[in-house]
Amino acid sequence: MNAPAFAPLDAGLETELLAAVDHLEPDLTALLATLVRFPSLMGEETSAQDYMEGLFRGLGLKVDRFEVRDDDLKGMPGYAPPTGHWARHDNVVGAHVPRASVGRSLILNGHIDVVPIGAAELWSNPPFDPVVRDGRLYGRGAGDMKAGIAAYIIAFEALQRVGMQPAAPVWLQSVVEEECTGNGALACLHRGYRADAALIPEPFDHAILHAQVGVIWLAVDVYGRPAHVLNVKNGINAIEAAFALYQGLCTLRDEWNQPAARHPVFAHHEHAINFNLGRIQGGEWASSVPTKCTIEVRCGVPIGMAAADARTAIEDRLARTVKTDARLADVQHRIRYAGFQSEGCVVAKDLPMMQLLAQTHERVMGTPPGWLASTATTDARVFNLYGATPATCYGPEATHIHGIDESVSLASTLQVARVLALHIARWCGLEKRGR
């Protein structure tokens, strides 16, 4: 690959910029801890977004705060039916406008929403009471992905500390709904935000994302036939039927993971497509054969498959399972969609944005970066597929994301901030601060 045509920074300025990031290390840790203290679960992001709005204003950015509205988005490609409706469900964008735009524009995007904590009694410390231990900060959302947000804030602030600012438009985005639909990032597109590139500091341990699978969320209502436990044989157990139906659906997963069906980026990955039975609710009475059971399922989707085609394949497999599994005789089921309806994507490694990021990583870290083909989805697809904006993910090392005792390496987060500061400087160019 040819190196991207970007002039190196003046050596003195580069040294000064990296030193400014290092000087802000205590601020980085404090900022991350503050962000983790906000329990920004789905529909409860308001206080965190209030804080982000204040941060952006403090950086001298023009702030655009707007509601993520289902009615605005439902006609757009990439739209996913929401999992609920909430008041003050807002994105916050901070806009930097240069005096003269001579560089390339950039979006720095991060999601403020976090997943549920799971069983609170399993955590070593309360999940929204951050603790620093052995160089790691623990708490829900610490890695996924409030460390990334803190890193891009500190990177931008470091530029200001050395008296410089990007010589191109930069938009810092704090979005909602990344964990369930992607509609927050989609709302930014609806609002008109486009750039020459977008960078999302997801916690991928300094690897650069170059591909990701698609994801479909669905719920299946399974209907049995009630009976007293004295006459179990006269009933149809909806809970047991739901498990049988899911087992049949998993045969589709196995087919999509066959070597002949794999996308080339997953040629050596035996199980890139994963299905997950994430929630189950069923039954009415311990001594009654349950009438209804609802399961909520996450289905990975191969790269190159349209969401509509994936839904058809899922529906066909469920229907076939009912017809061929004797345990499901006389069982009825109904499929509903809410949440991700996402298609996979590939980001070319030879794009200027990707090469510059790899080059900057190597300059800071001393070794070439790894490249990640992800078995999960991120908001990068929204920019790549629907926003005419090449996008990737690059962020710190984290453990137990979506799990118990989630944590992120503080040293790794600082290194990401250093990489982002140099990347912004070279991608956007620099001009002196002031008007």
mmCIF file of C-alpha atoms in Angstrom, residues 42-429:
data_model
loop_
_atom_site.group_PDB
_atom_site.id
_atom_site.type_symbol
_atom_site.label_atom_id
_atom_site.label_comp_id
_atom_site.label_asym_id
_atom_site.label_seq_id
_atom_site.Cartn_x
_atom_site.Cartn_y
_atom_site.Cartn_z
ATOM 1 C CA MET A 42 -31.420 3.328 27.479
ATOM 2 C CA GLY A 43 -33.856 6.205 27.958
ATOM 3 C CA GLU A 44 -31.891 7.556 30.935
ATOM 4 C CA GLU A 45 -29.161 9.468 29.094
ATOM 5 C CA THR A 46 -30.377 13.007 29.819
ATOM 6 C CA SER A 47 -28.051 13.870 32.688
ATOM 7 C CA ALA A 48 -25.042 12.459 30.827
ATOM 8 C CA GLN A 49 -25.956 14.426 27.717
ATOM 9 C CA ASP A 50 -26.400 17.576 29.813
ATOM 10 C CA TYR A 51 -22.819 17.059 30.953
ATOM 11 C CA MET A 52 -21.583 16.419 27.399
ATOM 12 C CA GLU A 53 -23.250 19.621 26.253
ATOM 13 C CA GLY A 54 -21.370 21.514 28.949
ATOM 14 C CA LEU A 55 -18.087 19.866 27.963
ATOM 15 C CA PHE A 56 -18.515 20.830 24.325
ATOM 16 C CA ARG A 57 -19.358 24.405 25.230
ATOM 17 C CA GLY A 58 -16.309 24.512 27.484
ATOM 18 C CA LEU A 59 -14.162 23.577 24.487
ATOM 19 C CA GLY A 60 -15.565 26.552 22.602
ATOM 20 C CA LEU A 61 -17.642 24.406 20.237
ATOM 21 C CA LYS A 62 -20.985 25.375 18.783
ATOM 22 C CA VAL A 63 -23.496 22.932 20.272
ATOM 23 C CA ASP A 64 -26.367 21.287 18.444
ATOM 24 C CA ARG A 65 -28.633 19.250 20.712
ATOM 25 C CA PHE A 66 -31.543 17.485 19.055
ATOM 26 C CA GLU A 67 -34.054 14.759 19.783
ATOM 27 C CA VAL A 68 -33.778 11.359 18.126
ATOM 28 C CA ARG A 69 -37.267 11.053 16.678
ATOM 29 C CA ASP A 70 -38.600 7.839 15.232
ATOM 30 C CA ASP A 71 -40.879 9.703 12.812
ATOM 31 C CA ASP A 72 -37.895 11.520 11.300
ATOM 32 C CA LEU A 73 -35.927 8.346 10.636
ATOM 33 C CA LYS A 74 -38.337 5.589 9.659
ATOM 34 C CA GLY A 75 -38.018 6.306 5.929
ATOM 35 C CA MET A 76 -34.216 6.263 5.938
ATOM 36 C CA PRO A 77 -32.011 3.344 4.879
ATOM 37 C CA GLY A 78 -30.518 1.738 7.966
ATOM 38 C CA TYR A 79 -33.471 2.586 10.190
ATOM 39 C CA ALA A 80 -34.327 0.109 12.946
ATOM 40 C CA PRO A 81 -37.653 -0.028 14.813
ATOM 41 C CA PRO A 82 -37.001 1.316 18.317
ATOM 42 C CA THR A 83 -37.122 -0.754 21.478
ATOM 43 C CA GLY A 84 -39.027 2.010 23.306
ATOM 44 C CA HIS A 85 -39.870 5.698 23.349
ATOM 45 C CA TRP A 86 -38.402 8.177 25.817
ATOM 46 C CA ALA A 87 -38.552 11.880 26.670
ATOM 47 C CA ARG A 88 -35.488 14.057 25.988
ATOM 48 C CA HIS A 89 -33.841 11.266 24.030
ATOM 49 C CA ASP A 90 -31.155 13.530 22.572
ATOM 50 C CA ASN A 91 -27.935 13.531 20.611
ATOM 51 C CA VAL A 92 -25.385 16.246 21.368
ATOM 52 C CA VAL A 93 -22.955 17.490 18.713
ATOM 53 C CA GLY A 94 -20.155 19.980 19.224
ATOM 54 C CA ALA A 95 -18.990 21.709 16.034
ATOM 55 C CA HIS A 96 -15.555 23.200 15.461
ATOM 56 C CA VAL A 97 -15.469 25.685 12.578
ATOM 57 C CA PRO A 98 -11.996 26.749 11.379
ATOM 58 C CA ARG A 99 -11.132 30.189 10.114
ATOM 59 C CA ALA A 100 -10.218 28.763 6.718
ATOM 60 C CA SER A 101 -11.008 25.151 5.892
ATOM 61 C CA VAL A 102 -7.864 23.831 4.219
ATOM 62 C CA GLY A 103 -7.714 20.303 5.672
ATOM 63 C CA ARG A 104 -10.058 17.334 5.658
ATOM 64 C CA SER A 105 -13.162 17.290 7.821
ATOM 65 C CA LEU A 106 -13.641 14.738 10.576
ATOM 66 C CA ILE A 107 -16.391 13.292 12.764
ATOM 67 C CA LEU A 108 -15.413 11.953 16.198
ATOM 68 C CA ASN A 109 -18.362 9.852 17.281
ATOM 69 C CA GLY A 110 -19.107 8.037 20.523
ATOM 70 C CA HIS A 111 -22.188 6.547 22.157
ATOM 71 C CA ILE A 112 -23.185 7.632 25.638
ATOM 72 C CA ASP A 113 -25.688 4.808 26.209
ATOM 73 C CA VAL A 114 -24.681 1.711 28.154
ATOM 74 C CA VAL A 115 -26.171 -1.758 28.503
ATOM 75 C CA PRO A 116 -27.929 -2.986 31.681
ATOM 76 C CA ILE A 117 -25.738 -3.976 34.615
ATOM 77 C CA GLY A 118 -26.975 -7.559 34.961
ATOM 78 C CA ALA A 119 -26.959 -9.009 38.479
ATOM 79 C CA ALA A 120 -25.757 -6.176 40.723
ATOM 80 C CA GLU A 121 -24.688 -8.601 43.466
ATOM 81 C CA LEU A 122 -22.042 -10.086 41.165
ATOM 82 C CA TRP A 123 -20.143 -6.793 40.810
ATOM 83 C CA SER A 124 -17.102 -6.208 43.011
ATOM 84 C CA ASN A 125 -18.177 -2.573 43.364
ATOM 85 C CA PRO A 126 -21.406 -0.784 42.418
ATOM 86 C CA PRO A 127 -21.341 -0.523 38.600
ATOM 87 C CA PHE A 128 -21.888 3.243 38.497
ATOM 88 C CA ASP A 129 -19.407 3.974 41.296
ATOM 89 C CA PRO A 130 -16.100 3.874 39.371
ATOM 90 C CA VAL A 131 -13.050 2.409 41.057
ATOM 91 C CA VAL A 132 -9.419 2.577 39.915
ATOM 92 C CA ARG A 133 -7.451 -0.566 40.666
ATOM 93 C CA ASP A 134 -4.158 -1.790 39.215
ATOM 94 C CA GLY A 135 -4.202 0.760 36.421
ATOM 95 C CA ARG A 136 -7.771 0.016 35.355
ATOM 96 C CA LEU A 137 -11.005 1.912 35.875
ATOM 97 C CA TYR A 138 -13.986 -0.310 36.664
ATOM 98 C CA GLY A 139 -17.654 0.469 36.024
ATOM 99 C CA ARG A 140 -20.465 -0.040 33.561
ATOM 100 C CA GLY A 141 -19.645 1.798 30.348
ATOM 101 C CA ALA A 142 -16.010 2.390 31.333
ATOM 102 C CA GLY A 143 -14.791 0.553 28.248
ATOM 103 C CA ASP A 144 -17.906 0.560 26.086
ATOM 104 C CA MET A 145 -17.427 3.322 25.379
ATOM 105 C CA LYS A 146 -16.959 6.229 27.743
ATOM 106 C CA ALA A 147 -13.183 5.825 27.706
ATOM 107 C CA GLY A 148 -13.266 6.513 23.968
ATOM 108 C CA ILE A 149 -15.347 9.650 24.471
ATOM 109 C CA ALA A 150 -12.959 10.855 27.174
ATOM 110 C CA ALA A 151 -10.022 10.167 24.849
ATOM 111 C CA TYR A 152 -11.348 12.268 21.982
ATOM 112 C CA ILE A 153 -12.220 15.109 24.380
ATOM 113 C CA ILE A 154 -8.685 15.130 25.805
ATOM 114 C CA ALA A 155 -7.137 14.864 22.324
ATOM 115 C CA PHE A 156 -9.084 17.915 21.166
ATOM 116 C CA GLU A 157 -8.245 19.825 24.340
ATOM 117 C CA ALA A 158 -4.543 19.029 23.946
ATOM 118 C CA LEU A 159 -4.545 20.770 20.564
ATOM 119 C CA GLN A 160 -5.948 23.853 22.246
ATOM 120 C CA ARG A 161 -3.341 23.647 25.014
ATOM 121 C CA VAL A 162 -0.562 24.050 22.434
ATOM 122 C CA GLY A 163 -2.356 27.023 20.876
ATOM 123 C CA MET A 164 -3.642 25.191 17.811
ATOM 124 C CA GLN A 165 -6.941 24.036 16.358
ATOM 125 C CA PRO A 166 -7.971 21.873 13.385
ATOM 126 C CA ALA A 167 -7.855 23.630 10.015
ATOM 127 C CA ALA A 168 -11.017 21.800 8.916
ATOM 128 C CA PRO A 169 -14.488 21.262 10.359
ATOM 129 C CA VAL A 170 -14.613 18.731 13.192
ATOM 130 C CA TRP A 171 -17.791 17.418 14.781
ATOM 131 C CA LEU A 172 -17.703 15.746 18.197
ATOM 132 C CA GLN A 173 -20.805 13.577 18.488
ATOM 133 C CA SER A 174 -22.287 12.029 21.628
ATOM 134 C CA VAL A 175 -25.107 9.774 20.458
ATOM 135 C CA VAL A 176 -27.738 7.475 21.922
ATOM 136 C CA GLU A 177 -29.158 4.101 20.839
ATOM 137 C CA GLU A 178 -25.898 2.574 19.641
ATOM 138 C CA GLU A 179 -26.497 -0.453 21.820
ATOM 139 C CA CYS A 180 -29.900 -1.327 20.358
ATOM 140 C CA THR A 181 -30.633 0.303 16.971
ATOM 141 C CA GLY A 182 -27.987 2.708 15.680
ATOM 142 C CA ASN A 183 -30.716 5.298 15.234
ATOM 143 C CA GLY A 184 -28.693 7.877 17.164
ATOM 144 C CA ALA A 185 -25.942 7.888 14.549
ATOM 145 C CA LEU A 186 -28.594 7.734 11.832
ATOM 146 C CA ALA A 187 -30.215 10.850 13.319
ATOM 147 C CA CYS A 188 -26.897 12.659 12.844
ATOM 148 C CA LEU A 189 -27.070 11.815 9.134
ATOM 149 C CA HIS A 190 -30.676 13.021 9.021
ATOM 150 C CA ARG A 191 -29.447 16.246 10.601
ATOM 151 C CA GLY A 192 -27.005 16.656 7.707
ATOM 152 C CA TYR A 193 -23.691 15.714 9.301
ATOM 153 C CA ARG A 194 -21.182 14.384 6.761
ATOM 154 C CA ALA A 195 -17.389 14.487 6.726
ATOM 155 C CA ASP A 196 -14.350 13.248 4.864
ATOM 156 C CA ALA A 197 -13.979 10.588 7.559
ATOM 157 C CA ALA A 198 -15.420 9.423 10.873
ATOM 158 C CA LEU A 199 -13.600 7.790 13.771
ATOM 159 C CA ILE A 200 -15.307 5.946 16.636
ATOM 160 C CA PRO A 201 -13.080 5.039 19.624
ATOM 161 C CA GLU A 202 -14.747 1.703 20.437
ATOM 162 C CA PRO A 203 -12.751 -0.547 22.816
ATOM 163 C CA PHE A 204 -10.998 -2.776 20.286
ATOM 164 C CA ASP A 205 -7.559 -2.849 21.946
ATOM 165 C CA HIS A 206 -5.894 -0.529 19.417
ATOM 166 C CA ALA A 207 -6.953 -2.643 16.427
ATOM 167 C CA ILE A 208 -8.421 -0.838 13.428
ATOM 168 C CA LEU A 209 -11.857 -2.051 12.379
ATOM 169 C CA HIS A 210 -12.045 -3.011 8.710
ATOM 170 C CA ALA A 211 -15.182 -5.170 8.638
ATOM 171 C CA GLN A 212 -18.183 -6.135 10.729
ATOM 172 C CA VAL A 213 -21.143 -8.494 10.468
ATOM 173 C CA GLY A 214 -24.774 -7.457 10.309
ATOM 174 C CA VAL A 215 -27.190 -7.923 13.203
ATOM 175 C CA ILE A 216 -30.936 -8.550 13.395
ATOM 176 C CA TRP A 217 -32.939 -8.376 16.623
ATOM 177 C CA LEU A 218 -36.313 -10.076 16.806
ATOM 178 C CA ALA A 219 -38.865 -11.309 19.299
ATOM 179 C CA VAL A 220 -40.824 -14.512 18.835
ATOM 180 C CA ASP A 221 -44.124 -15.015 20.645
ATOM 181 C CA VAL A 222 -44.769 -18.738 21.052
ATOM 182 C CA TYR A 223 -48.267 -19.969 21.901
ATOM 183 C CA GLY A 224 -48.995 -23.330 23.522
ATOM 184 C CA ARG A 225 -52.119 -24.804 25.104
ATOM 185 C CA PRO A 226 -52.822 -24.458 28.840
ATOM 186 C CA ALA A 227 -53.585 -27.381 31.109
ATOM 187 C CA HIS A 228 -53.419 -28.312 34.786
ATOM 188 C CA VAL A 229 -50.343 -30.270 35.800
ATOM 189 C CA LEU A 230 -52.670 -33.219 36.511
ATOM 190 C CA ASN A 231 -53.152 -33.421 32.745
ATOM 191 C CA VAL A 232 -49.825 -32.230 31.334
ATOM 192 C CA LYS A 233 -50.236 -34.380 28.234
ATOM 193 C CA ASN A 234 -53.324 -32.386 27.305
ATOM 194 C CA GLY A 235 -51.335 -29.173 27.125
ATOM 195 C CA ILE A 236 -48.554 -27.733 25.001
ATOM 196 C CA ASN A 237 -45.776 -26.087 27.029
ATOM 197 C CA ALA A 238 -45.008 -22.751 25.336
ATOM 198 C CA ILE A 239 -41.696 -22.370 27.192
ATOM 199 C CA GLU A 240 -40.410 -25.756 26.075
ATOM 200 C CA ALA A 241 -41.682 -25.049 22.554
ATOM 201 C CA ALA A 242 -39.794 -21.732 22.501
ATOM 202 C CA PHE A 243 -36.518 -23.501 23.242
ATOM 203 C CA ALA A 244 -37.198 -26.053 20.512
ATOM 204 C CA LEU A 245 -37.952 -23.253 18.073
ATOM 205 C CA TYR A 246 -34.694 -21.496 18.942
ATOM 206 C CA GLN A 247 -32.749 -24.724 18.471
ATOM 207 C CA GLY A 248 -34.201 -25.003 14.982
ATOM 208 C CA LEU A 249 -33.288 -21.409 14.218
ATOM 209 C CA CYS A 250 -29.686 -22.117 15.188
ATOM 210 C CA THR A 251 -29.334 -24.473 12.231
ATOM 211 C CA LEU A 252 -29.415 -21.321 10.078
ATOM 212 C CA ARG A 253 -26.516 -19.913 12.106
ATOM 213 C CA ASP A 254 -24.572 -23.102 11.487
ATOM 214 C CA GLU A 255 -25.167 -22.851 7.736
ATOM 215 C CA TRP A 256 -24.032 -19.234 7.642
ATOM 216 C CA ASN A 257 -20.808 -20.279 9.405
ATOM 217 C CA GLN A 258 -19.917 -22.953 6.858
ATOM 218 C CA PRO A 259 -16.613 -22.218 5.059
ATOM 219 C CA ALA A 260 -18.328 -21.851 1.692
ATOM 220 C CA ALA A 261 -20.684 -19.222 3.114
ATOM 221 C CA ARG A 262 -18.049 -17.087 4.839
ATOM 222 C CA HIS A 263 -17.040 -13.669 3.604
ATOM 223 C CA PRO A 264 -13.301 -13.582 2.776
ATOM 224 C CA VAL A 265 -12.541 -11.366 5.780
ATOM 225 C CA PHE A 266 -13.785 -14.207 7.988
ATOM 226 C CA ALA A 267 -12.178 -17.024 5.990
ATOM 227 C CA HIS A 268 -10.269 -18.297 9.022
ATOM 228 C CA HIS A 269 -12.958 -17.533 11.615
ATOM 229 C CA GLU A 270 -15.001 -20.640 12.381
ATOM 230 C CA HIS A 271 -17.854 -18.860 14.142
ATOM 231 C CA ALA A 272 -18.188 -15.266 12.968
ATOM 232 C CA ILE A 273 -21.988 -15.497 12.904
ATOM 233 C CA ASN A 274 -23.421 -15.792 16.398
ATOM 234 C CA PHE A 275 -27.014 -16.078 17.584
ATOM 235 C CA ASN A 276 -27.935 -15.226 21.160
ATOM 236 C CA LEU A 277 -31.082 -16.045 23.116
ATOM 237 C CA GLY A 278 -30.959 -12.902 25.207
ATOM 238 C CA ARG A 279 -34.320 -12.694 26.972
ATOM 239 C CA ILE A 280 -37.178 -15.052 27.778
ATOM 240 C CA GLN A 281 -40.503 -14.379 29.427
ATOM 241 C CA GLY A 282 -43.224 -16.956 29.772
ATOM 242 C CA GLY A 283 -45.816 -18.743 31.841
ATOM 243 C CA GLU A 284 -48.634 -17.688 34.076
ATOM 244 C CA TRP A 285 -48.688 -20.101 37.045
ATOM 245 C CA ALA A 286 -46.280 -22.674 38.458
ATOM 246 C CA SER A 287 -48.950 -25.402 38.347
ATOM 247 C CA SER A 288 -50.256 -24.579 34.857
ATOM 248 C CA VAL A 289 -48.791 -25.582 31.513
ATOM 249 C CA PRO A 290 -47.712 -22.166 30.130
ATOM 250 C CA THR A 291 -49.791 -20.649 27.334
ATOM 251 C CA LYS A 292 -47.300 -18.123 25.986
ATOM 252 C CA CYS A 293 -43.553 -17.571 25.937
ATOM 253 C CA THR A 294 -41.659 -14.716 24.314
ATOM 254 C CA ILE A 295 -38.001 -15.029 23.381
ATOM 255 C CA GLU A 296 -35.810 -12.168 22.197
ATOM 256 C CA VAL A 297 -32.978 -13.173 19.902
ATOM 257 C CA ARG A 298 -29.935 -11.495 18.411
ATOM 258 C CA CYS A 299 -28.903 -12.960 15.049
ATOM 259 C CA GLY A 300 -25.596 -12.204 13.373
ATOM 260 C CA VAL A 301 -25.911 -11.725 9.609
ATOM 261 C CA PRO A 302 -23.238 -12.395 6.961
ATOM 262 C CA ILE A 303 -21.583 -9.448 5.234
ATOM 263 C CA GLY A 304 -23.254 -8.793 1.895
ATOM 264 C CA MET A 305 -26.709 -9.962 2.968
ATOM 265 C CA ALA A 306 -29.453 -7.341 2.973
ATOM 266 C CA ALA A 307 -31.437 -6.998 6.168
ATOM 267 C CA ALA A 308 -34.649 -7.869 4.320
ATOM 268 C CA ASP A 309 -33.094 -11.078 2.997
ATOM 269 C CA ALA A 310 -31.859 -11.983 6.474
ATOM 270 C CA ARG A 311 -35.349 -11.515 7.901
ATOM 271 C CA THR A 312 -36.791 -13.742 5.179
ATOM 272 C CA ALA A 313 -34.235 -16.463 5.915
ATOM 273 C CA ILE A 314 -34.975 -16.268 9.648
ATOM 274 C CA GLU A 315 -38.726 -16.422 9.123
ATOM 275 C CA ASP A 316 -38.415 -19.346 6.711
ATOM 276 C CA ARG A 317 -36.230 -21.296 9.129
ATOM 277 C CA LEU A 318 -38.659 -20.774 11.996
ATOM 278 C CA ALA A 319 -41.563 -21.873 9.811
ATOM 279 C CA ARG A 320 -39.655 -24.958 8.653
ATOM 280 C CA THR A 321 -38.781 -25.840 12.242
ATOM 281 C CA VAL A 322 -42.447 -25.785 13.251
ATOM 282 C CA LYS A 323 -43.326 -28.090 10.356
ATOM 283 C CA THR A 324 -40.544 -30.611 10.889
ATOM 284 C CA ASP A 325 -40.139 -30.824 14.689
ATOM 285 C CA ALA A 326 -42.733 -33.124 16.263
ATOM 286 C CA ARG A 327 -42.390 -31.228 19.549
ATOM 287 C CA LEU A 328 -43.920 -28.192 17.833
ATOM 288 C CA ALA A 329 -47.080 -29.795 16.493
ATOM 289 C CA ASP A 330 -50.012 -27.397 16.978
ATOM 290 C CA VAL A 331 -47.660 -24.638 18.217
ATOM 291 C CA GLN A 332 -48.251 -21.150 16.842
ATOM 292 C CA HIS A 333 -45.668 -18.394 16.712
ATOM 293 C CA ARG A 334 -45.534 -14.711 15.782
ATOM 294 C CA ILE A 335 -42.419 -12.718 14.888
ATOM 295 C CA ARG A 336 -41.875 -9.086 15.817
ATOM 296 C CA TYR A 337 -38.918 -6.843 15.015
ATOM 297 C CA ALA A 338 -37.522 -4.184 17.346
ATOM 298 C CA GLY A 339 -33.895 -3.158 17.574
ATOM 299 C CA PHE A 340 -31.039 -3.737 15.158
ATOM 300 C CA GLN A 341 -31.807 -4.289 11.485
ATOM 301 C CA SER A 342 -28.179 -3.833 10.523
ATOM 302 C CA GLU A 343 -26.195 -4.909 7.508
ATOM 303 C CA GLY A 344 -22.540 -5.811 7.571
ATOM 304 C CA CYS A 345 -19.854 -3.748 5.906
ATOM 305 C CA VAL A 346 -16.209 -3.740 4.852
ATOM 306 C CA VAL A 347 -13.897 -0.717 5.075
ATOM 307 C CA ALA A 348 -11.019 -0.786 2.603
ATOM 308 C CA LYS A 349 -7.654 -0.803 4.338
ATOM 309 C CA ASP A 350 -6.101 1.379 1.631
ATOM 310 C CA LEU A 351 -8.367 4.376 2.251
ATOM 311 C CA PRO A 352 -6.327 7.455 3.218
ATOM 312 C CA MET A 353 -8.087 7.639 6.587
ATOM 313 C CA MET A 354 -7.202 4.021 7.363
ATOM 314 C CA GLN A 355 -3.582 4.323 6.275
ATOM 315 C CA LEU A 356 -3.037 7.525 8.199
ATOM 316 C CA LEU A 357 -4.553 6.009 11.330
ATOM 317 C CA ALA A 358 -2.317 2.941 10.988
ATOM 318 C CA GLN A 359 0.702 5.157 10.462
ATOM 319 C CA THR A 360 -0.157 7.299 13.489
ATOM 320 C CA HIS A 361 -0.714 4.254 15.676
ATOM 321 C CA GLU A 362 2.712 2.911 14.729
ATOM 322 C CA ARG A 363 4.358 6.253 15.451
ATOM 323 C CA VAL A 364 2.854 6.394 18.943
ATOM 324 C CA MET A 365 2.896 2.703 19.865
ATOM 325 C CA GLY A 366 6.044 1.609 18.061
ATOM 326 C CA THR A 367 4.447 -1.371 16.326
ATOM 327 C CA PRO A 368 1.970 -1.739 13.437
ATOM 328 C CA PRO A 369 -1.692 -2.002 14.457
ATOM 329 C CA GLY A 370 -3.818 -5.098 14.258
ATOM 330 C CA TRP A 371 -6.813 -5.197 11.928
ATOM 331 C CA LEU A 372 -10.203 -6.306 13.210
ATOM 332 C CA ALA A 373 -13.051 -8.015 11.388
ATOM 333 C CA SER A 374 -15.703 -7.779 14.088
ATOM 334 C CA THR A 375 -18.340 -10.393 14.890
ATOM 335 C CA ALA A 376 -20.416 -7.569 16.389
ATOM 336 C CA THR A 377 -21.811 -4.377 14.872
ATOM 337 C CA THR A 378 -20.947 -0.721 15.518
ATOM 338 C CA ASP A 379 -22.206 2.650 14.341
ATOM 339 C CA ALA A 380 -19.415 2.644 11.746
ATOM 340 C CA ARG A 381 -21.845 0.919 9.360
ATOM 341 C CA VAL A 382 -24.184 3.934 9.457
ATOM 342 C CA PHE A 383 -21.506 6.268 8.114
ATOM 343 C CA ASN A 384 -20.059 3.789 5.630
ATOM 344 C CA LEU A 385 -23.289 2.455 4.150
ATOM 345 C CA TYR A 386 -25.639 5.427 4.358
ATOM 346 C CA GLY A 387 -23.628 8.591 5.021
ATOM 347 C CA ALA A 388 -20.971 8.675 2.275
ATOM 348 C CA THR A 389 -18.432 9.013 5.097
ATOM 349 C CA PRO A 390 -15.642 6.428 5.440
ATOM 350 C CA ALA A 391 -15.639 5.346 9.080
ATOM 351 C CA THR A 392 -13.695 3.021 11.328
ATOM 352 C CA CYS A 393 -13.288 2.204 15.013
ATOM 353 C CA TYR A 394 -10.089 2.486 17.036
ATOM 354 C CA GLY A 395 -10.036 2.540 20.814
ATOM 355 C CA PRO A 396 -8.569 1.285 24.088
ATOM 356 C CA GLU A 397 -8.216 -2.137 25.674
ATOM 357 C CA ALA A 398 -11.197 -3.124 27.826
ATOM 358 C CA THR A 399 -12.455 -6.264 29.512
ATOM 359 C CA HIS A 400 -15.895 -7.668 30.353
ATOM 360 C CA ILE A 401 -17.842 -5.182 28.243
ATOM 361 C CA HIS A 402 -21.556 -6.048 28.571
ATOM 362 C CA GLY A 403 -20.474 -8.242 31.501
ATOM 363 C CA ILE A 404 -19.675 -8.064 35.204
ATOM 364 C CA ASP A 405 -16.812 -5.837 36.439
ATOM 365 C CA GLU A 406 -16.321 -4.090 33.096
ATOM 366 C CA SER A 407 -13.022 -2.239 33.060
ATOM 367 C CA VAL A 408 -10.681 -0.291 30.814
ATOM 368 C CA SER A 409 -6.935 0.219 30.898
ATOM 369 C CA LEU A 410 -6.099 3.816 31.758
ATOM 370 C CA ALA A 411 -2.684 3.573 30.094
ATOM 371 C CA SER A 412 -4.323 2.282 26.949
ATOM 372 C CA THR A 413 -6.890 5.098 27.017
ATOM 373 C CA LEU A 414 -4.087 7.655 27.274
ATOM 374 C CA GLN A 415 -2.350 6.093 24.274
ATOM 375 C CA VAL A 416 -5.580 6.329 22.291
ATOM 376 C CA ALA A 417 -5.817 10.022 23.181
ATOM 377 C CA ARG A 418 -2.242 10.496 21.932
ATOM 378 C CA VAL A 419 -3.022 8.715 18.649
ATOM 379 C CA LEU A 420 -6.223 10.730 18.188
ATOM 380 C CA ALA A 421 -4.452 14.037 18.821
ATOM 381 C CA LEU A 422 -1.828 13.318 16.144
ATOM 382 C CA HIS A 423 -4.430 11.880 13.776
ATOM 383 C CA ILE A 424 -6.614 14.990 14.037
ATOM 384 C CA ALA A 425 -3.598 17.220 13.501
ATOM 385 C CA ARG A 426 -2.481 15.426 10.347
ATOM 386 C CA TRP A 427 -5.902 14.649 8.886
ATOM 387 C CA CYS A 428 -7.396 18.087 9.412
ATOM 388 C CA GLY A 429 -4.252 20.222 9.369
#
